[in-house]
């Protein structure tokens, strides 16, 4: 026997299934719209979704009671109504309102589960998938030149290789390069027919000009060739080559208009960038705090910081080792001397596709750019052992701005500031909802600069509980 508790509670979530080709709400076999909201007649039992730093796909899942009846009493299976590649919009406001979605995903799989036990049985349907932004990297093209010739793609291949071979000078914007690579990627992909993936992206995100939220950063070095003529690649495998972690961040988030976007930016190295994020931080209030855990450790310690341009005349390892010695050496690597004495040689490196100087040329533009990148790495990663990281779990509160916290933002908590690396929303019928924030870089800040540890956490917690009571 299946049982479901009938409990009305806030927030009232709503989950809407849409047809990817038309953009309209999908219909069930009985002709009703596939919309599920909290209440006595809902099939929706639970949902969750996750967004995090350096992940443009995200993930989601939802669980449903499997059967429903039409007005004549006929029974239908929801398993037949839910289909792969359908669009899922999750709303966390009032279930009857036209509020903006908190997440938009695309179904990748569905599962029917039946269990029998002494007191009866349970039957459930579950769906899972990624955020709609994940479509960008779920479409692959063949960049093998030989295979392209066999499939009659070679006629435009030479021109496309030239476009993908970027020889721009230092100072070209990241935004222009991302747009150029996307245009080439799409041109190759449509040679055998315009891909549906592009249509879905345009229909549910507003198009790539809106989808890609790229900062105004520029390259400090000449760019090399991003084209790999031997492999099958997706769009972001090309992008990752020229704007790699740990210098750049690429992640999915939900804009204030409810549309999902992909943020591409330099990590907020500078105090100025941190201050800009801090000005918009959301404070964690005691009333919505469920639990938290914070950890301070030396698990991640770096003692040398080095940005390397592939193709540079000096070998990477030689340059890196020389630069950690007590000599003038090559000054593009920065070393934390005190930690070096304790932990030894632990480099934090970032590799860029580019090229170094040719014979007889001056590299004055390239080397300072890489040196600045090394300084940025040191500024962002050198204090990790003094910072705290962990998780903060909050109640999902109706019409509260804390519901809209996104990866890459800053929250205020325990009289300090924390960087949000991941956000997970969970809701279940009869139990309500919660939001878990994965946080890092916790500490005291002033003017955007890290000033030290958060101390006296016990006293701060007493103050929080006193405020609640």
XYZ file of C-alpha atoms in Angstrom:
469
model
C 0.000 0.000 0.000
C 1.294 3.438 -0.929
C 0.858 6.205 1.590
C 1.558 9.928 1.250
C 1.220 12.484 3.988
C -0.928 15.475 3.095
C 0.887 18.416 4.592
C 0.779 22.011 3.377
C 3.916 23.911 4.109
C 6.071 26.704 2.851
C 7.829 27.007 0.573
C 5.389 25.521 -1.927
C 7.587 24.098 -4.687
C 6.493 23.445 -8.229
C 8.093 21.298 -10.901
C 7.160 21.830 -14.570
C 8.004 19.494 -17.470
C 8.372 21.160 -20.883
C 8.749 19.874 -24.421
C 12.236 20.796 -25.710
C 11.090 21.281 -29.316
C 8.111 23.570 -28.694
C 8.956 25.090 -25.326
C 5.382 24.431 -24.153
C 4.405 22.538 -21.015
C 4.310 18.834 -21.852
C 1.019 16.950 -21.626
C 0.278 13.671 -19.904
C -1.535 10.777 -21.564
C -4.762 12.068 -20.022
C -4.238 15.482 -21.620
C -3.281 17.320 -18.415
C -0.230 19.575 -18.121
C 2.761 17.940 -16.460
C 2.971 20.366 -13.560
C 3.538 19.167 -10.010
C 3.096 21.291 -6.879
C 2.720 20.551 -3.166
C -0.766 19.527 -2.090
C -3.131 16.624 -1.670
C -3.168 15.555 -5.320
C 0.486 15.922 -6.211
C 2.688 13.119 -7.495
C 5.844 15.024 -6.542
C 7.607 13.432 -3.571
C 11.065 15.042 -3.585
C 13.636 16.907 -5.634
C 17.200 18.130 -5.344
C 19.647 20.052 -7.513
C 23.292 21.055 -7.248
C 25.461 23.778 -8.789
C 29.164 24.190 -8.047
C 32.360 25.949 -9.022
C 34.190 24.536 -12.070
C 31.139 22.553 -13.150
C 29.023 23.904 -15.990
C 26.611 20.968 -15.946
C 25.261 20.738 -12.416
C 22.830 17.944 -11.596
C 19.266 17.341 -10.431
C 16.913 14.533 -9.481
C 13.234 14.209 -8.618
C 11.018 11.428 -7.299
C 7.312 10.897 -8.038
C 4.425 8.644 -7.063
C 4.137 6.524 -10.244
C 0.407 6.407 -11.047
C -2.411 8.882 -11.623
C -6.018 8.763 -12.751
C -7.969 10.862 -15.205
C -11.513 12.130 -14.651
C -12.999 8.827 -15.853
C -10.996 6.804 -13.348
C -8.522 5.301 -15.822
C -5.042 4.709 -14.354
C -1.907 5.848 -16.170
C 1.803 5.447 -15.476
C 3.839 8.604 -15.119
C 6.849 6.623 -16.333
C 5.395 6.776 -19.853
C 4.858 10.561 -19.683
C 8.360 11.525 -18.587
C 10.865 11.349 -21.448
C 14.575 11.817 -21.940
C 15.623 15.336 -23.023
C 12.462 16.921 -21.653
C 13.091 20.204 -19.851
C 12.498 20.417 -16.092
C 11.881 23.771 -14.396
C 12.003 23.818 -10.583
C 10.251 26.661 -8.760
C 10.666 27.294 -5.048
C 8.115 30.074 -4.584
C 4.380 29.724 -4.152
C 3.318 26.747 -6.288
C 0.528 28.737 -7.938
C 2.615 31.780 -8.840
C 4.529 32.616 -11.983
C 7.776 33.067 -10.055
C 11.124 32.562 -11.781
C 12.607 29.042 -11.751
C 15.373 28.298 -9.273
C 16.827 25.683 -11.645
C 16.309 24.476 -15.208
C 17.464 20.995 -16.135
C 17.177 18.393 -18.847
C 16.201 14.768 -18.204
C 18.947 12.259 -18.978
C 17.481 9.131 -17.372
C 14.372 7.786 -15.613
C 13.908 4.830 -13.291
C 10.949 2.834 -11.940
C 11.486 1.249 -8.509
C 9.137 -1.189 -6.736
C 9.773 -2.652 -3.286
C 7.738 -5.142 -1.249
C 7.900 -5.522 2.536
C 5.845 -6.962 5.420
C 3.601 -3.925 5.813
C 2.930 -3.429 2.113
C 5.054 -1.956 -0.637
C 6.459 1.181 -2.216
C 6.585 2.224 -5.835
C 8.448 5.269 -7.085
C 9.590 6.908 -10.307
C 12.766 8.953 -10.351
C 14.314 11.167 -13.009
C 17.792 12.659 -13.089
C 19.866 14.834 -15.354
C 21.953 17.969 -15.647
C 21.339 21.678 -15.768
C 20.434 22.899 -19.237
C 23.856 24.586 -19.378
C 25.356 21.093 -19.553
C 24.090 20.804 -23.125
C 27.071 22.894 -24.199
C 29.393 19.995 -23.403
C 27.074 17.107 -24.243
C 27.399 17.597 -27.991
C 30.594 16.321 -29.609
C 32.198 16.980 -32.964
C 34.793 14.971 -34.823
C 37.993 16.945 -35.316
C 39.936 14.068 -36.831
C 41.061 15.420 -40.203
C 41.073 11.987 -41.850
C 37.580 11.194 -40.666
C 36.406 14.630 -41.773
C 37.592 13.823 -45.282
C 35.653 10.571 -45.259
C 32.483 12.369 -44.146
C 32.914 15.159 -46.716
C 33.602 17.796 -44.091
C 37.072 18.566 -45.415
C 35.955 21.306 -47.836
C 35.668 23.837 -45.035
C 38.140 22.253 -42.670
C 41.135 24.378 -43.701
C 39.281 27.623 -43.080
C 38.037 26.398 -39.721
C 41.504 25.298 -38.660
C 42.726 28.801 -39.432
C 39.946 30.288 -37.305
C 40.706 27.942 -34.440
C 44.404 28.761 -34.665
C 44.349 31.936 -32.665
C 47.455 34.029 -33.007
C 46.075 37.126 -31.355
C 48.423 39.408 -29.537
C 48.416 39.987 -25.801
C 45.452 42.098 -24.790
C 42.709 40.248 -26.660
C 39.585 39.751 -24.546
C 38.530 36.365 -23.226
C 34.956 37.166 -24.260
C 35.922 37.544 -27.936
C 37.892 34.310 -27.922
C 35.048 32.313 -26.356
C 32.627 33.699 -28.951
C 35.036 32.904 -31.800
C 35.506 29.306 -30.659
C 31.750 28.806 -30.233
C 31.074 30.098 -33.760
C 33.644 27.677 -35.180
C 32.355 24.794 -33.091
C 28.808 25.399 -34.269
C 29.887 25.775 -37.905
C 31.601 22.403 -37.805
C 28.699 20.739 -36.003
C 26.064 21.876 -38.474
C 27.846 20.456 -41.521
C 25.883 17.256 -41.039
C 22.686 19.065 -40.003
C 21.899 21.775 -37.452
C 22.115 20.150 -34.025
C 19.038 20.156 -31.807
C 21.296 21.009 -28.894
C 21.743 24.541 -30.253
C 17.976 24.967 -30.652
C 17.352 23.886 -27.056
C 20.012 26.249 -25.746
C 18.537 29.180 -27.657
C 14.961 28.377 -26.623
C 15.523 27.982 -22.888
C 18.475 30.279 -22.158
C 17.949 33.148 -24.580
C 20.860 32.170 -26.840
C 24.616 31.947 -26.456
C 25.034 35.727 -26.216
C 23.072 35.527 -22.957
C 24.242 32.066 -21.922
C 27.941 32.945 -21.726
C 28.553 35.492 -18.970
C 32.221 36.293 -19.551
C 34.166 38.870 -17.568
C 36.230 41.661 -19.133
C 39.596 39.981 -18.533
C 42.194 39.906 -21.293
C 45.102 37.646 -22.179
C 48.608 38.661 -21.170
C 50.290 36.442 -23.734
C 50.068 35.423 -27.406
C 47.540 32.615 -27.840
C 48.440 29.302 -29.400
C 46.395 26.860 -31.443
C 43.393 25.375 -29.651
C 42.581 23.026 -32.530
C 43.433 19.375 -31.963
C 43.125 17.589 -35.279
C 43.290 14.086 -33.843
C 40.404 13.832 -31.407
C 36.678 14.120 -30.860
C 35.993 17.127 -28.653
C 33.223 19.038 -26.976
C 33.111 22.809 -26.757
C 34.473 23.175 -23.250
C 37.395 20.855 -23.842
C 38.554 23.560 -26.268
C 37.816 26.364 -23.819
C 39.595 24.647 -20.937
C 42.800 24.709 -22.921
C 43.056 28.485 -23.079
C 41.383 29.541 -19.807
C 42.342 26.738 -17.405
C 41.693 26.268 -13.713
C 43.001 27.273 -11.208
C 43.291 30.752 -12.725
C 39.833 30.845 -14.306
C 36.451 29.713 -13.010
C 33.676 28.290 -15.186
C 30.365 27.394 -13.569
C 26.614 27.380 -14.074
C 24.350 29.700 -12.098
C 20.816 31.101 -12.194
C 20.466 34.787 -13.040
C 18.026 37.175 -11.394
C 15.709 36.657 -14.393
C 15.497 32.906 -13.754
C 17.612 32.058 -16.824
C 20.607 29.772 -16.401
C 24.008 31.050 -17.480
C 27.641 29.978 -17.571
C 29.986 32.297 -15.711
C 33.530 32.463 -17.114
C 35.915 34.675 -15.169
C 39.240 35.012 -13.475
C 38.925 33.848 -9.892
C 38.542 36.980 -7.735
C 42.246 37.185 -6.876
C 42.475 40.849 -6.071
C 41.122 42.584 -2.946
C 39.161 44.838 -5.286
C 37.328 41.894 -6.873
C 36.676 40.284 -3.491
C 35.309 43.601 -2.210
C 32.882 43.796 -5.141
C 31.534 40.364 -4.261
C 31.497 41.218 -0.568
C 29.347 44.287 -1.201
C 26.598 41.918 -2.426
C 27.040 39.245 0.238
C 24.057 37.657 1.952
C 24.165 37.334 5.729
C 23.254 34.016 7.308
C 20.684 34.815 9.985
C 20.182 32.579 13.053
C 16.516 31.914 12.260
C 17.264 29.897 9.122
C 20.460 28.148 10.286
C 20.016 24.372 10.659
C 23.597 23.184 11.055
C 27.167 23.816 10.011
C 30.589 22.219 10.126
C 33.892 23.991 9.602
C 37.358 22.503 9.191
C 40.820 24.013 9.429
C 43.627 21.819 8.122
C 46.911 21.744 6.261
C 45.616 19.237 3.731
C 46.109 21.731 0.920
C 49.364 23.664 1.203
C 51.271 25.286 -1.659
C 54.772 26.697 -1.308
C 55.545 27.715 -4.915
C 53.250 29.438 -7.374
C 53.881 29.305 -11.072
C 52.029 30.182 -14.286
C 53.676 28.589 -17.319
C 53.168 29.337 -20.994
C 53.432 26.128 -23.029
C 56.040 26.531 -25.713
C 58.152 28.970 -23.724
C 61.869 28.456 -24.454
C 62.797 27.663 -20.830
C 61.765 24.182 -19.727
C 58.989 24.301 -17.131
C 60.620 22.117 -14.484
C 63.979 23.851 -14.787
C 62.378 27.261 -14.479
C 60.239 26.185 -11.548
C 63.114 24.617 -9.571
C 65.497 27.487 -10.237
C 62.881 29.963 -9.101
C 62.490 28.309 -5.685
C 66.197 28.678 -4.915
C 67.668 31.487 -2.864
C 69.052 33.320 -5.868
C 67.943 35.962 -8.314
C 67.053 33.196 -10.788
C 63.954 33.493 -12.948
C 61.576 35.700 -10.972
C 58.282 34.472 -12.424
C 57.757 31.996 -9.574
C 56.880 33.201 -6.100
C 57.748 31.220 -3.019
C 56.323 31.165 0.497
C 59.585 30.813 2.411
C 58.133 29.986 5.833
C 55.857 27.226 4.578
C 58.653 26.002 2.289
C 60.772 25.259 5.371
C 58.007 23.060 6.805
C 56.337 21.463 3.792
C 59.018 21.589 1.113
C 58.353 21.783 -2.603
C 54.577 21.905 -3.250
C 53.910 23.856 -6.434
C 50.617 25.387 -7.527
C 50.899 25.597 -11.311
C 48.708 26.809 -14.158
C 49.365 25.969 -17.808
C 48.340 28.154 -20.730
C 48.233 27.430 -24.439
C 50.420 30.010 -26.116
C 53.895 30.409 -27.463
C 57.094 31.959 -26.239
C 59.547 34.178 -28.007
C 61.044 33.328 -31.357
C 64.708 33.833 -32.083
C 65.621 37.490 -31.960
C 62.270 38.635 -30.545
C 61.610 40.431 -27.294
C 59.435 38.682 -24.735
C 58.795 41.728 -22.560
C 55.024 41.399 -23.081
C 54.831 37.682 -22.316
C 57.000 37.281 -19.210
C 55.370 40.063 -17.136
C 51.972 38.581 -17.935
C 52.982 35.166 -16.632
C 54.659 36.734 -13.617
C 51.440 38.539 -12.729
C 49.518 35.279 -13.061
C 51.966 33.690 -10.630
C 51.401 36.525 -8.180
C 47.657 36.056 -8.532
C 47.994 32.368 -7.737
C 50.000 33.160 -4.630
C 47.493 35.766 -3.469
C 44.539 33.381 -3.845
C 46.026 30.091 -2.618
C 48.777 30.891 -0.101
C 46.480 31.335 2.937
C 44.378 28.177 2.551
C 45.849 26.524 5.711
C 44.707 29.500 7.795
C 41.219 29.572 6.269
C 38.294 27.344 7.228
C 36.037 25.400 4.889
C 32.995 23.220 5.345
C 29.239 23.345 4.884
C 26.319 25.422 6.127
C 22.769 24.030 5.987
C 19.836 26.440 5.940
C 16.085 26.135 5.993
C 14.450 26.773 2.636
C 12.422 29.868 3.444
C 9.658 31.151 1.185
C 10.456 34.427 -0.600
C 13.837 34.799 1.104
C 16.893 35.981 -0.807
C 18.976 33.236 0.801
C 17.158 30.811 -1.528
C 18.978 32.506 -4.398
C 22.565 32.125 -3.181
C 24.700 31.023 -6.138
C 28.173 29.485 -6.533
C 30.916 32.098 -6.683
C 29.194 34.442 -4.227
C 30.193 35.457 -0.706
C 28.133 34.940 2.428
C 28.541 36.557 5.817
C 28.651 34.103 8.724
C 30.192 34.020 12.237
C 31.326 37.641 11.784
C 33.483 36.555 8.847
C 33.174 35.961 5.127
C 33.031 32.711 3.153
C 33.295 31.835 -0.535
C 30.418 29.697 -1.820
C 31.802 26.811 -3.881
C 28.637 24.761 -4.184
C 24.893 24.973 -3.588
C 22.533 22.009 -3.112
C 18.756 22.358 -2.692
C 16.755 19.469 -1.221
C 12.997 19.203 -0.738
C 10.789 16.267 0.264
C 7.043 16.034 0.684
C 6.055 16.294 4.334
C 9.505 17.362 5.531
C 10.130 20.684 3.844
C 13.281 21.959 2.198
C 16.890 22.794 3.018
C 19.784 24.473 1.267
C 23.332 23.243 1.797
C 26.192 25.605 1.009
C 29.684 24.237 0.477
C 31.975 27.053 1.608
C 35.683 27.779 1.649
C 38.142 30.630 2.305
C 36.427 31.430 5.603
C 38.088 34.175 7.594
C 38.248 37.817 8.556
C 38.541 40.279 5.679
C 39.139 43.994 5.449
C 39.126 45.900 2.189
C 38.924 42.587 0.358
C 42.130 41.264 1.939
C 42.343 38.221 4.175
C 43.314 39.384 7.644
C 43.221 36.214 9.699
C 41.252 33.389 11.219
C 37.758 33.453 12.652
C 38.323 33.077 16.389
C 36.107 32.450 19.420
C 33.607 30.388 17.416
C 32.072 29.068 20.652
C 31.299 32.586 21.866
C 29.888 33.492 18.464
C 27.599 30.452 18.581
C 26.361 31.417 22.059
C 25.477 34.806 20.653
C 23.615 33.199 17.731
C 21.550 30.913 19.993
C 20.837 33.777 22.380
C 19.550 35.807 19.434
C 17.258 32.984 18.306
C 15.858 32.397 21.782
